[in-house]
Amino acid sequence: MVEPPAEGQVVDPMAWFESPGPLEIEIGCGKGGFLLNRARVHPEIRMLGIEWANKYYRYCADRMARWGVRNVRVMRTDAQFLVLHHLPPGCVSVLHLYHPDPWPKKRHHKRRLIQMAFAQAVVRMLVPGGKWFIQSDHEEYFQHIHEVLGACAGLEETSWDEDETQPGPDWAGTNFEIKYTREGRTIHRIAYQRR
Ligand SMILES: C[S@@+](CC[C@H](N)C(=O)[O-])C[C@H]1O[C@@H](n2cnc3c(N)ncnc32)[C@H](O)[C@@H]1O
């Protein structure tokens, strides 16, 4: 639905939408359940879903088109590059990151999305007071996230706000949240705010 930016290009995300409004991003939107529901309940918000797996990107983009939601855009790209190199400072009100891939093997830890350089880029892209909500079923990755973001000077921990993380009263959770809850796994949640 929107093309990834060209190398070196800093984008104006509002140019992707029909009218301006606060921008929220979901990284790893998968099949788009959260994106669709939040966009429908909050037409005043502009939602950008980022998904790198072609299969899920296509599913999600088709789903948004079928529902005719006008305040959602989906981009197929690696969120790390978009956040680090292409988004301007202070353009995002809320970042949603639900069940990021944990890369459990030690030799794969360097592939994890949450590293200090990424965290600092998120701080830069958030508006002052902007929120970052993270949910994970993976205990060890969650601890890693807690350590990295706890050491990131631009962020402070804040409360988990269900108004911002639950699209509506009937919301049952993201696909992975539903699946892992059924399996009896603990779902860890944490929220940060840009200082
Ligand atoms: C475990 S799934 C979670 C999907 C959904 N958020 C949920 O909770 O059901 C992680 C998703 O993030 C996507 N993903 C992982 N790393 C990404 C990255 N760097 N940029 C964009 N998408 C990414 C994967 O392709 C996958 O669809």
XYZ file of C-alpha atoms and ligand atoms in Angstrom:
222
model
C 0.000 0.000 0.000
C 2.950 2.327 0.471
C 6.333 1.776 -1.082
C 9.395 1.681 1.180
C 11.480 4.868 0.870
C 14.465 4.997 -1.451
C 17.943 4.838 0.048
C 18.798 8.061 1.882
C 15.234 9.444 1.611
C 13.620 10.982 4.708
C 9.858 10.755 4.275
C 6.892 12.823 5.405
C 4.542 10.084 6.672
C 1.485 12.373 6.507
C 1.921 12.501 2.724
C 0.753 8.853 2.674
C -2.642 9.720 4.179
C -5.646 11.662 2.914
C -5.574 14.045 5.876
C -3.261 14.660 8.841
C -3.680 13.201 12.340
C -1.595 11.576 15.055
C 0.493 8.723 13.650
C 0.752 5.303 15.278
C 2.988 2.535 13.979
C 2.702 -1.195 14.491
C 5.894 -3.101 13.769
C 5.357 -6.728 12.731
C 1.631 -6.305 12.100
C 1.328 -9.887 10.762
C -2.171 -10.490 9.397
C -3.262 -7.036 10.576
C -5.874 -7.811 13.230
C -4.693 -5.137 15.645
C -4.141 -2.585 12.905
C -7.605 -3.040 11.431
C -9.434 -2.944 14.738
C -7.585 0.065 16.120
C -8.041 1.987 12.866
C -11.772 1.265 12.783
C -12.330 2.293 16.405
C -10.146 5.412 16.038
C -10.684 7.056 12.639
C -8.872 10.157 13.945
C -5.600 8.181 14.148
C -3.323 7.423 11.209
C -2.021 3.848 11.435
C 1.042 2.490 9.651
C 1.667 -1.265 9.756
C 5.139 -2.515 8.934
C 5.627 -6.125 7.963
C 8.584 -7.692 6.221
C 7.175 -11.164 5.460
C 5.605 -10.952 1.995
C 2.872 -13.483 2.791
C 1.645 -11.534 5.824
C 2.120 -8.157 4.179
C -0.127 -9.198 1.275
C -2.723 -10.736 3.561
C -2.776 -7.610 5.696
C -2.895 -5.164 2.770
C -5.760 -7.138 1.141
C -7.629 -7.201 4.431
C -7.384 -3.397 4.817
C -8.589 -2.954 1.222
C -11.540 -5.340 1.792
C -12.627 -3.382 4.838
C -12.070 -0.056 3.082
C -10.300 1.528 6.051
C -8.912 4.872 4.903
C -6.678 5.702 7.864
C -4.342 2.683 7.502
C -1.276 2.163 5.373
C 0.865 -0.964 5.229
C 4.485 -1.094 4.143
C 6.596 -4.117 3.363
C 10.019 -3.390 4.749
C 12.418 -4.060 7.604
C 11.217 -1.773 10.367
C 14.752 -1.342 11.603
C 15.805 0.486 8.433
C 12.656 2.588 8.287
C 13.054 3.756 11.882
C 16.823 4.229 11.763
C 17.097 5.992 8.428
C 13.835 7.196 6.929
C 11.413 8.655 9.473
C 11.793 12.273 10.582
C 12.184 13.219 14.268
C 9.042 13.583 16.378
C 6.566 12.102 13.892
C 5.053 9.157 15.839
C 2.649 9.313 18.802
C 2.538 5.606 19.644
C 4.644 2.613 18.643
C 3.048 -0.821 19.044
C 5.313 -3.882 19.106
C 3.484 -7.100 19.923
C 5.324 -10.415 20.022
C 8.518 -9.407 18.228
C 10.485 -12.405 16.936
C 12.602 -13.563 19.919
C 15.444 -15.239 17.992
C 16.006 -17.578 20.948
C 19.364 -19.085 19.894
C 22.302 -17.154 21.304
C 24.082 -16.974 17.944
C 20.949 -15.256 16.522
C 20.578 -12.630 19.245
C 22.172 -10.018 17.001
C 19.102 -10.320 14.734
C 16.786 -9.132 17.494
C 15.028 -5.880 16.714
C 15.537 -4.356 20.138
C 19.119 -3.178 20.500
C 20.324 0.162 21.879
C 20.784 1.833 18.466
C 17.216 0.929 17.537
C 15.891 2.156 20.899
C 17.625 5.509 20.418
C 16.157 5.804 16.930
C 12.683 5.104 18.361
C 13.191 7.900 20.920
C 14.080 10.258 18.081
C 11.012 9.316 16.041
C 8.531 9.616 18.946
C 6.898 12.924 19.833
C 7.804 14.125 23.366
C 5.618 12.055 25.697
C 5.046 9.523 22.881
C 4.447 5.937 23.995
C 5.973 2.580 23.114
C 3.976 -0.536 24.030
C 5.699 -3.925 23.947
C 4.224 -7.341 24.567
C 6.102 -10.657 24.458
C 5.543 -14.293 25.342
C 9.292 -14.923 25.534
C 10.649 -14.480 29.069
C 14.337 -14.162 28.193
C 13.805 -11.729 25.320
C 11.498 -9.716 27.529
C 14.258 -9.445 30.150
C 16.654 -8.317 27.434
C 14.136 -5.679 26.292
C 13.729 -4.477 29.867
C 17.493 -4.141 30.313
C 18.131 -2.356 27.017
C 15.228 0.062 27.271
C 15.863 0.671 30.976
C 19.333 1.884 29.997
C 18.067 4.102 27.188
C 18.274 7.689 28.493
C 15.425 9.035 26.376
C 12.825 6.590 27.718
C 11.047 6.169 31.022
C 8.756 3.346 32.035
C 5.089 4.225 32.186
C 1.807 2.458 32.837
C 0.185 0.053 30.372
C -2.801 1.939 29.025
C -5.597 -0.311 27.784
C -7.257 2.580 25.966
C -4.194 2.728 23.745
C -3.487 -0.993 23.451
C -6.969 -2.490 23.171
C -8.835 -1.512 20.039
C -12.220 -2.045 21.674
C -14.174 -3.947 24.329
C -14.476 -7.102 22.191
C -10.768 -7.271 21.412
C -9.400 -10.759 22.163
C -5.737 -10.036 21.410
C -3.279 -10.351 18.556
C -2.970 -13.741 16.805
C 0.161 -14.640 18.743
C -1.317 -13.407 22.005
C -4.383 -15.632 21.529
C -2.284 -18.627 20.517
C 0.174 -18.377 23.406
C -2.475 -17.558 25.972
C -4.262 -20.788 24.978
C -0.982 -22.655 25.474
C -0.784 -21.232 28.990
C 2.258 -19.026 28.385
C 2.657 -15.837 30.395
C 2.280 -12.680 28.329
C 4.697 -9.954 29.444
C 3.830 -6.319 28.858
C 5.738 -3.099 29.322
C 5.231 0.500 28.286
C 7.698 3.353 27.846
C 7.318 7.026 27.228
C 9.698 9.453 25.589
C 11.013 11.799 28.303
C 5.739 -13.369 16.068
S 4.982 -12.492 14.784
C 3.802 -11.462 15.652
C 2.705 -10.941 14.760
C 1.660 -10.057 15.472
N 2.270 -8.859 15.989
C 0.956 -10.806 16.571
O 1.158 -10.474 17.744
O 0.173 -11.714 16.241
C 6.247 -11.295 14.381
C 5.958 -10.576 13.080
O 6.900 -9.518 12.938
C 7.414 -9.524 11.621
N 8.752 -8.902 11.716
C 9.785 -9.371 12.431
N 10.839 -8.531 12.351
C 10.445 -7.500 11.549
C 11.083 -6.337 11.075
N 12.360 -6.054 11.387
N 10.388 -5.492 10.285
C 9.105 -5.766 9.950
N 8.450 -6.875 10.366
C 9.105 -7.730 11.157
C 7.410 -10.988 11.228
O 7.429 -11.181 9.829
C 6.114 -11.473 11.869
O 5.000 -11.291 11.020
